[in-house]
Amino acid sequence: MARAGLTAERVTEAAAELADAVGFENITVSALARSFGVKDASLYSHVRNLQDLRERVALLSAGELADHIAAAVAGRAGKDAMIAFANAYREYALAHPGRYAATQIQLEPAALAALAKKSTAYARNVELTHAMLRAYRLTEPDLTDAGRLLRSAFHGYITLEANGGFSHSRDVQTSWERALDALHLLLEQWPSEPSRHAAEEEGI
Amino acid sequence: MARAGLTAERVTEAAAELADAVGFENITVSALARSFGVKDASLYSHVRNLQDLRERVALLSAGELADHIAAAVAGRAGKDAMIAFANAYREYALAHPGRYAATQIQLEPAALAALAKKSTAYARNVELTHAMLRAYRLTEPDLTDAGRLLRSAFHGYITLEANGGFSHSRDVQTSWERALDALHLLLEQWPSEPSRHAAEEEGI
DNA sequence: CATTTTTCCTAGGACCCCTAGGCATTTGCT
DNA sequence: AGCAAATGCCTAGGGGTCCTAGGAAAAATG
């Protein structure tokens, strides 16, 4: 019988496709085997187990996401860069929901270490965030704090949007653009110290 | 043989416990049955199927979350209310990760409609957000936009935190407090129109 | 062409979801 | 209290998934 020509890469790629189609949580070794016209046991020559498969999809996707963002941000600075970053991030997440979900799982330290040589897609994402923020002249620890807030807002907005969390009639695209305007403003005036006003009102 | 005394409520409650222990995605009818010392087929008298069980946990949790927030916000206004809201939200999510994850699934319209009489926990959460924001004197559509950004930031921060997305050494609690300060500032100066500055730079 | 390696297979165990149908316990009615 | 009805939990069983062990055929290597 002619062989299917499987490799770890092809399997991972197909798993990513499947994830986008049915959701990352719902990918299954059986379905993957069916899509190759192969018995499920055959896949275990290329992938250790389901968890391993998921981690491979996660690493693939994180790399793609970083590439997509890097391409969008290249040559831009300041607000332009921030907007481009945010839109690239959202585009990828909405176009590839399964892959994006994959990037959110926490990897085994082993999996991370094994792929450290591949310029860890994960670290790149954090680097990209920091590079983008440097235009706002923030220094540590503000850089980390602002980066966390920004990534939280992006990630939160996109997952809520994708899960139907925004039931209101207000247009989602417009809200997104307004959110980016607001975040830009926030970065320009990042409060370097906890507001004194609040501290006074708190104490008694 | 003595009966276990199951009801839909007790089963749902136990499922919520289980979700907090092993993760919402990993709750299983079998494990639940074992925890009651009962065969798994027995649970299907109280719960239609696994999806039904998940929806029940989601509704239970959404109600608890709304209660927790409402209690924290009661009697507060302005920044106090915003901080209390945010901290209550985060507390619940970190203390009950499985339940919190449950609140993020999208419910069947049928499930929502069936529970509409129970003052839909979901609508209450949106209401609470809007009530909190009214102190900032925002009007529609800014109210919706700001609410979406705020919920996104909270949700995003918490899920990233829970999934180990903040690997940096900077203290997570401090970052959170700084994020709340920043968001307060943002709400006080919410930009009612897209910034003209950006519009000029965009065009050519 | 012979040997080694790789790819894919069959067989099978463990766990899970869910349905059908039956006995036993509890409840409600007279 | 006694009896019927409703309910709670059971056994039996089918189908799906993950994964391992060991074998056969194809491909790669000498």
XYZ file of C-alpha atoms (C1' of nucleotides) in Angstrom:
468
model
C 0.000 0.000 0.000
C 1.321 3.437 -0.877
C 2.437 5.459 2.082
C 0.914 8.697 3.224
C 4.266 10.416 3.637
C 3.739 11.688 7.129
C 6.243 13.746 9.027
C 6.041 15.525 12.346
C 5.817 18.818 10.462
C 2.993 17.757 8.177
C 1.084 16.282 11.085
C 1.520 19.451 13.114
C 0.419 21.601 10.197
C -2.689 19.487 9.686
C -3.418 19.641 13.400
C -3.261 23.423 13.216
C -5.723 23.411 10.318
C -7.986 21.142 12.287
C -7.722 23.368 15.337
C -8.865 26.371 13.322
C -11.789 24.366 12.021
C -13.071 22.718 15.179
C -11.327 24.511 18.032
C -8.018 23.780 19.657
C -9.643 21.889 22.538
C -11.348 19.563 20.101
C -8.446 18.345 18.023
C -8.126 14.604 18.219
C -5.595 12.070 17.098
C -8.346 10.022 15.497
C -9.692 12.860 13.401
C -6.189 13.771 12.354
C -5.496 10.192 11.293
C -8.741 10.129 9.317
C -7.764 13.292 7.480
C -4.609 11.491 6.328
C -6.470 8.267 5.524
C -4.391 6.446 8.073
C -4.959 4.525 11.301
C -4.508 6.546 14.445
C -1.741 4.324 15.742
C 0.347 5.445 12.785
C 0.618 8.980 14.051
C 2.441 7.904 17.165
C 5.584 7.388 15.129
C 5.728 11.119 14.520
C 4.224 12.554 17.668
C 4.647 11.231 21.190
C 1.071 11.754 22.294
C -1.772 14.241 22.215
C -0.051 16.642 24.570
C 3.068 16.607 22.436
C 0.928 17.342 19.389
C -0.703 20.286 21.140
C 2.654 21.684 22.148
C 3.881 21.442 18.580
C 0.839 23.330 17.361
C 1.436 25.908 20.078
C 5.033 26.468 19.019
C 4.134 26.599 15.339
C 1.405 29.122 16.007
C 3.445 31.286 18.323
C 6.070 31.538 15.597
C 3.516 32.444 12.964
C 1.992 35.057 15.224
C 5.369 36.621 15.941
C 6.174 36.679 12.227
C 2.856 38.269 11.385
C 3.319 40.959 14.000
C 6.945 41.599 13.113
C 6.031 42.080 9.462
C 3.263 44.508 10.365
C 5.375 46.563 12.739
C 8.478 46.701 10.552
C 9.368 50.250 9.631
C 6.814 51.833 11.935
C 7.249 53.664 15.191
C 5.215 55.205 17.974
C 1.479 55.097 17.622
C 1.729 53.677 14.123
C 3.677 50.749 15.458
C 1.282 50.217 18.351
C -1.765 50.220 16.087
C -0.065 47.925 13.589
C 0.932 45.557 16.381
C -2.557 45.444 17.797
C -4.260 44.952 14.460
C -1.846 42.256 13.373
C -2.386 40.487 16.669
C -6.157 40.639 16.338
C -6.138 39.685 12.660
C -4.175 36.566 13.360
C -6.326 35.575 16.298
C -9.578 36.011 14.416
C -8.326 34.374 11.221
C -6.809 31.425 13.098
C -8.802 30.937 16.290
C -7.544 27.421 16.918
C -3.923 28.338 16.410
C -4.323 31.411 18.574
C -5.872 29.366 21.358
C -2.893 27.064 21.088
C -0.499 29.894 21.844
C -2.206 30.357 25.189
C -1.492 26.976 26.732
C 1.346 26.774 29.175
C 4.165 24.656 27.875
C 6.095 22.124 29.851
C 9.494 23.524 30.792
C 10.885 20.539 28.907
C 9.115 21.543 25.717
C 10.386 25.086 26.042
C 13.942 24.034 26.688
C 13.938 21.594 23.793
C 12.930 24.361 21.427
C 15.093 27.074 22.945
C 17.427 26.822 19.987
C 14.621 27.859 17.684
C 14.746 31.446 18.970
C 11.707 30.732 21.114
C 8.714 32.252 19.471
C 7.452 33.070 22.937
C 10.324 35.280 23.925
C 10.033 37.009 20.572
C 6.492 38.049 21.331
C 7.528 39.674 24.569
C 10.464 41.340 22.822
C 8.203 42.730 20.146
C 5.952 44.201 22.788
C 8.844 45.849 24.546
C 10.336 47.181 21.318
C 7.023 48.740 20.434
C 6.738 50.325 23.863
C 10.166 51.850 23.854
C 8.895 54.628 21.628
C 6.812 55.778 24.576
C 9.995 56.328 26.544
C 9.013 54.027 29.361
C 11.656 52.502 31.581
C 11.518 49.520 33.888
C 9.453 48.634 35.763
C 6.905 50.735 33.882
C 7.872 48.963 30.682
C 6.862 45.601 32.076
C 3.714 46.938 33.717
C 2.550 48.692 30.572
C 3.422 45.684 28.461
C 1.381 43.407 30.671
C -1.598 45.720 30.570
C -1.381 46.055 26.823
C -1.102 42.344 26.169
C -3.941 41.767 28.631
C -6.177 44.215 26.837
C -5.427 42.724 23.431
C -5.797 39.166 24.555
C -8.895 39.877 26.582
C -10.614 41.826 23.856
C -9.983 39.158 21.275
C -11.064 36.214 23.355
C -14.192 37.983 24.548
C -14.957 38.982 20.965
C -14.394 35.467 19.669
C -16.517 33.909 22.401
C -19.463 36.187 21.840
C -18.805 38.169 24.996
C -19.782 41.420 23.296
C -23.477 40.971 22.830
C -24.253 44.686 22.764
C -25.257 46.133 19.427
C -22.325 48.562 19.290
C -20.005 47.714 16.405
C -17.079 45.615 17.578
C -14.608 47.056 15.073
C -15.340 50.623 16.123
C -15.004 49.748 19.789
C -11.642 48.189 19.018
C -10.380 51.312 17.296
C -11.511 53.455 20.179
C -9.794 51.104 22.590
C -6.538 51.510 20.689
C -6.874 55.291 20.748
C -7.436 55.144 24.478
C -4.478 52.837 25.071
C -2.229 55.091 23.032
C -3.243 58.024 25.179
C -2.601 55.957 28.263
C 0.902 55.051 27.166
C 1.736 58.666 26.465
C 0.772 59.638 29.988
C 1.704 56.524 31.859
C 1.529 57.328 35.601
C 5.010 56.640 36.912
C 3.918 56.715 40.543
C 0.715 55.484 42.128
C -1.601 58.474 42.123
C -1.254 60.476 45.345
C -4.897 61.471 45.182
C -5.964 57.873 45.583
C -3.494 57.208 48.370
C -4.968 60.058 50.390
C -8.512 58.901 49.927
C -7.605 55.345 50.833
C -6.035 56.109 54.184
C -8.002 57.068 57.277
C -28.649 0.004 49.012
C -28.875 3.475 50.488
C -29.221 6.230 47.935
C -26.708 8.935 47.357
C -29.312 11.692 47.372
C -28.331 13.323 44.135
C -30.019 16.373 42.719
C -29.151 18.537 39.758
C -27.965 21.197 42.192
C -25.682 18.904 44.170
C -24.262 17.453 40.986
C -23.617 20.916 39.577
C -21.981 22.045 42.797
C -19.713 18.999 42.820
C -18.858 19.578 39.187
C -17.822 23.135 40.050
C -15.569 21.824 42.805
C -14.086 19.351 40.398
C -13.553 22.063 37.803
C -11.580 24.137 40.298
C -9.471 21.111 41.111
C -8.694 19.730 37.667
C -9.704 22.497 35.264
C -13.033 23.142 33.631
C -12.021 21.393 30.410
C -11.206 18.239 32.319
C -14.384 17.636 34.241
C -15.844 14.294 33.397
C -19.095 12.511 34.147
C -17.173 9.448 35.265
C -15.048 11.293 37.792
C -18.120 13.054 39.083
C -19.944 9.749 39.508
C -16.951 8.305 41.344
C -16.924 11.245 43.741
C -20.507 10.364 44.657
C -19.797 6.639 44.832
C -22.254 6.052 42.041
C -22.250 4.635 38.520
C -21.927 7.233 35.807
C -25.216 6.269 34.195
C -26.932 7.452 37.369
C -26.021 11.059 36.766
C -27.987 11.184 33.554
C -31.195 11.308 35.567
C -30.182 14.731 36.831
C -28.213 16.157 33.943
C -28.925 15.699 30.258
C -25.332 15.262 29.157
C -21.861 16.671 29.609
C -22.662 19.874 27.774
C -25.698 20.423 29.956
C -23.537 19.889 33.024
C -21.031 22.431 31.775
C -23.733 24.977 31.140
C -25.077 24.489 34.636
C -21.630 25.077 36.085
C -21.319 28.162 33.909
C -24.580 29.626 35.149
C -23.796 28.791 38.754
C -20.390 30.411 38.476
C -21.595 33.496 36.654
C -24.081 34.043 39.448
C -21.449 33.612 42.131
C -19.116 35.986 40.339
C -21.807 38.630 40.017
C -22.682 38.238 43.704
C -19.060 38.535 44.732
C -18.582 41.675 42.689
C -21.854 43.221 43.771
C -20.942 42.704 47.416
C -17.526 44.267 46.908
C -18.823 47.288 45.027
C -21.792 47.978 47.305
C -21.568 51.402 48.903
C -18.572 52.495 46.864
C -18.305 54.961 44.023
C -15.781 56.289 41.530
C -12.290 54.946 41.748
C -13.091 53.036 44.921
C -15.813 51.177 43.110
C -13.619 50.468 40.103
C -10.802 49.088 42.238
C -13.195 47.021 44.297
C -14.805 45.655 41.149
C -11.486 44.723 39.645
C -10.118 43.113 42.767
C -13.287 41.143 43.395
C -13.213 39.949 39.807
C -9.609 38.861 40.057
C -10.030 37.293 43.482
C -12.850 35.112 42.268
C -11.033 34.076 39.138
C -7.851 33.122 40.971
C -9.645 31.397 43.834
C -11.961 29.471 41.490
C -10.123 28.956 38.220
C -12.407 26.194 36.999
C -15.578 28.092 37.764
C -14.165 31.241 36.193
C -13.260 29.360 33.045
C -16.817 28.076 32.982
C -18.184 31.612 32.819
C -16.314 32.126 29.563
C -18.011 29.480 27.457
C -20.699 30.641 25.137
C -24.072 29.301 26.086
C -26.659 27.897 23.758
C -29.421 30.428 23.194
C -31.721 27.734 24.566
C -29.808 27.548 27.826
C -29.882 31.304 28.168
C -33.571 31.546 27.442
C -34.412 28.777 29.870
C -32.644 30.617 32.652
C -33.830 34.078 31.687
C -36.209 34.048 34.628
C -33.285 33.721 37.002
C -32.239 37.325 36.373
C -29.515 36.092 34.040
C -26.255 36.267 35.853
C -24.669 37.271 32.576
C -26.673 40.429 32.087
C -25.970 41.317 35.704
C -22.252 41.324 35.055
C -22.624 43.776 32.211
C -24.957 45.904 34.313
C -22.465 45.998 37.148
C -19.781 47.184 34.769
C -21.951 49.945 33.433
C -23.062 51.026 36.881
C -19.457 51.295 37.949
C -18.581 53.331 34.887
C -21.371 55.826 35.276
C -19.348 57.593 37.952
C -16.918 58.581 35.215
C -19.705 60.462 33.468
C -19.395 58.546 30.245
C -22.333 58.388 27.873
C -23.050 55.997 25.036
C -21.306 54.870 22.961
C -18.290 55.666 25.144
C -19.865 53.740 27.966
C -19.920 50.562 25.928
C -16.466 51.108 24.494
C -14.902 51.779 27.870
C -16.746 48.863 29.407
C -15.455 46.528 26.750
C -11.898 47.710 27.181
C -12.126 47.386 30.936
C -13.562 43.892 30.873
C -10.982 42.941 28.275
C -8.147 44.180 30.430
C -9.430 42.384 33.521
C -10.149 39.157 31.737
C -6.941 39.244 29.776
C -4.775 39.998 32.770
C -6.298 37.241 34.823
C -6.120 34.548 32.189
C -2.561 35.448 31.275
C -1.625 35.450 34.933
C -3.317 32.111 35.575
C -1.682 30.521 32.534
C 1.804 31.634 33.437
C 1.882 34.264 30.721
C 3.793 36.664 32.953
C 7.133 35.012 33.205
C 9.038 38.189 33.944
C 10.341 38.593 37.460
C 8.334 41.744 38.153
C 5.775 41.131 40.889
C 2.360 40.327 39.453
C 0.383 41.956 42.243
C 2.227 45.245 41.868
C 1.745 45.223 38.122
C -1.948 44.681 38.685
C -2.221 47.648 41.008
C -0.393 49.829 38.538
C -2.689 48.653 35.781
C -5.705 49.683 37.827
C -4.202 53.105 38.456
C -3.606 53.486 34.762
C -7.107 52.392 33.836
C -8.595 54.819 36.318
C -6.644 57.621 34.715
C -7.815 56.446 31.335
C -11.454 56.516 32.354
C -11.132 60.015 33.746
C -9.795 61.288 30.437
C -11.618 59.033 28.042
C -11.092 60.456 24.548
C -14.582 61.158 23.248
C -13.418 61.567 19.661
C -10.709 59.713 17.786
C -7.557 61.755 18.278
C -7.126 64.319 15.507
C -3.382 64.010 15.753
C -3.534 60.389 14.647
C -5.962 61.105 11.858
C -3.595 63.666 10.358
C -0.640 61.360 10.491
C -2.609 58.541 8.919
C -3.684 60.471 5.845
C -1.306 61.505 3.091
C 20.722 -7.413 -4.009
C 20.777 -7.925 1.015
C 20.282 -5.453 5.225
C 18.795 -2.012 7.982
C 15.597 1.536 8.975
C 11.362 3.615 8.688
C 6.434 3.656 7.948
C 2.281 1.957 8.679
C -0.544 -1.897 10.126
C -3.481 -5.151 13.335
C -4.774 -6.239 17.952
C -6.100 -4.923 22.171
C -6.594 -2.493 26.901
C -8.238 1.482 29.457
C -11.202 5.316 29.924
C -14.993 8.111 28.575
C -20.006 9.431 26.893
C -24.504 8.002 26.561
C -28.931 4.951 25.861
C -32.145 1.267 27.075
C -34.434 -1.123 30.182
C -35.035 -3.094 35.067
C -35.247 -3.365 40.133
C -35.621 -0.997 44.382
C -36.715 2.852 47.164
C -39.451 6.669 48.183
C -43.584 9.415 47.788
C -48.386 10.308 47.635
C -53.069 8.850 47.827
C -56.883 6.576 49.795
C -51.207 1.169 56.771
C -51.306 -0.376 52.149
C -50.912 0.273 47.379
C -49.826 2.675 43.072
C -46.930 5.921 40.919
C -42.880 8.271 40.491
C -38.180 8.474 41.136
C -33.220 6.960 41.963
C -29.832 4.084 40.896
C -28.528 -0.132 38.720
C -26.605 -3.541 34.891
C -25.617 -4.162 30.081
C -23.775 -2.598 26.135
C -22.336 0.318 21.878
C -19.328 3.667 20.126
C -15.484 6.955 20.479
C -10.831 8.272 21.983
C -5.852 7.626 23.614
C -2.106 4.791 23.599
C 1.143 0.445 23.601
C 3.091 -3.784 21.660
C 4.586 -6.229 18.108
C 4.512 -7.435 13.004
C 4.750 -6.667 7.918
C 5.689 -3.972 4.011
C 7.976 -0.156 1.882
C 12.011 2.762 1.495
C 16.748 3.811 2.259
C 21.454 2.204 2.607
C 25.436 -0.501 1.703
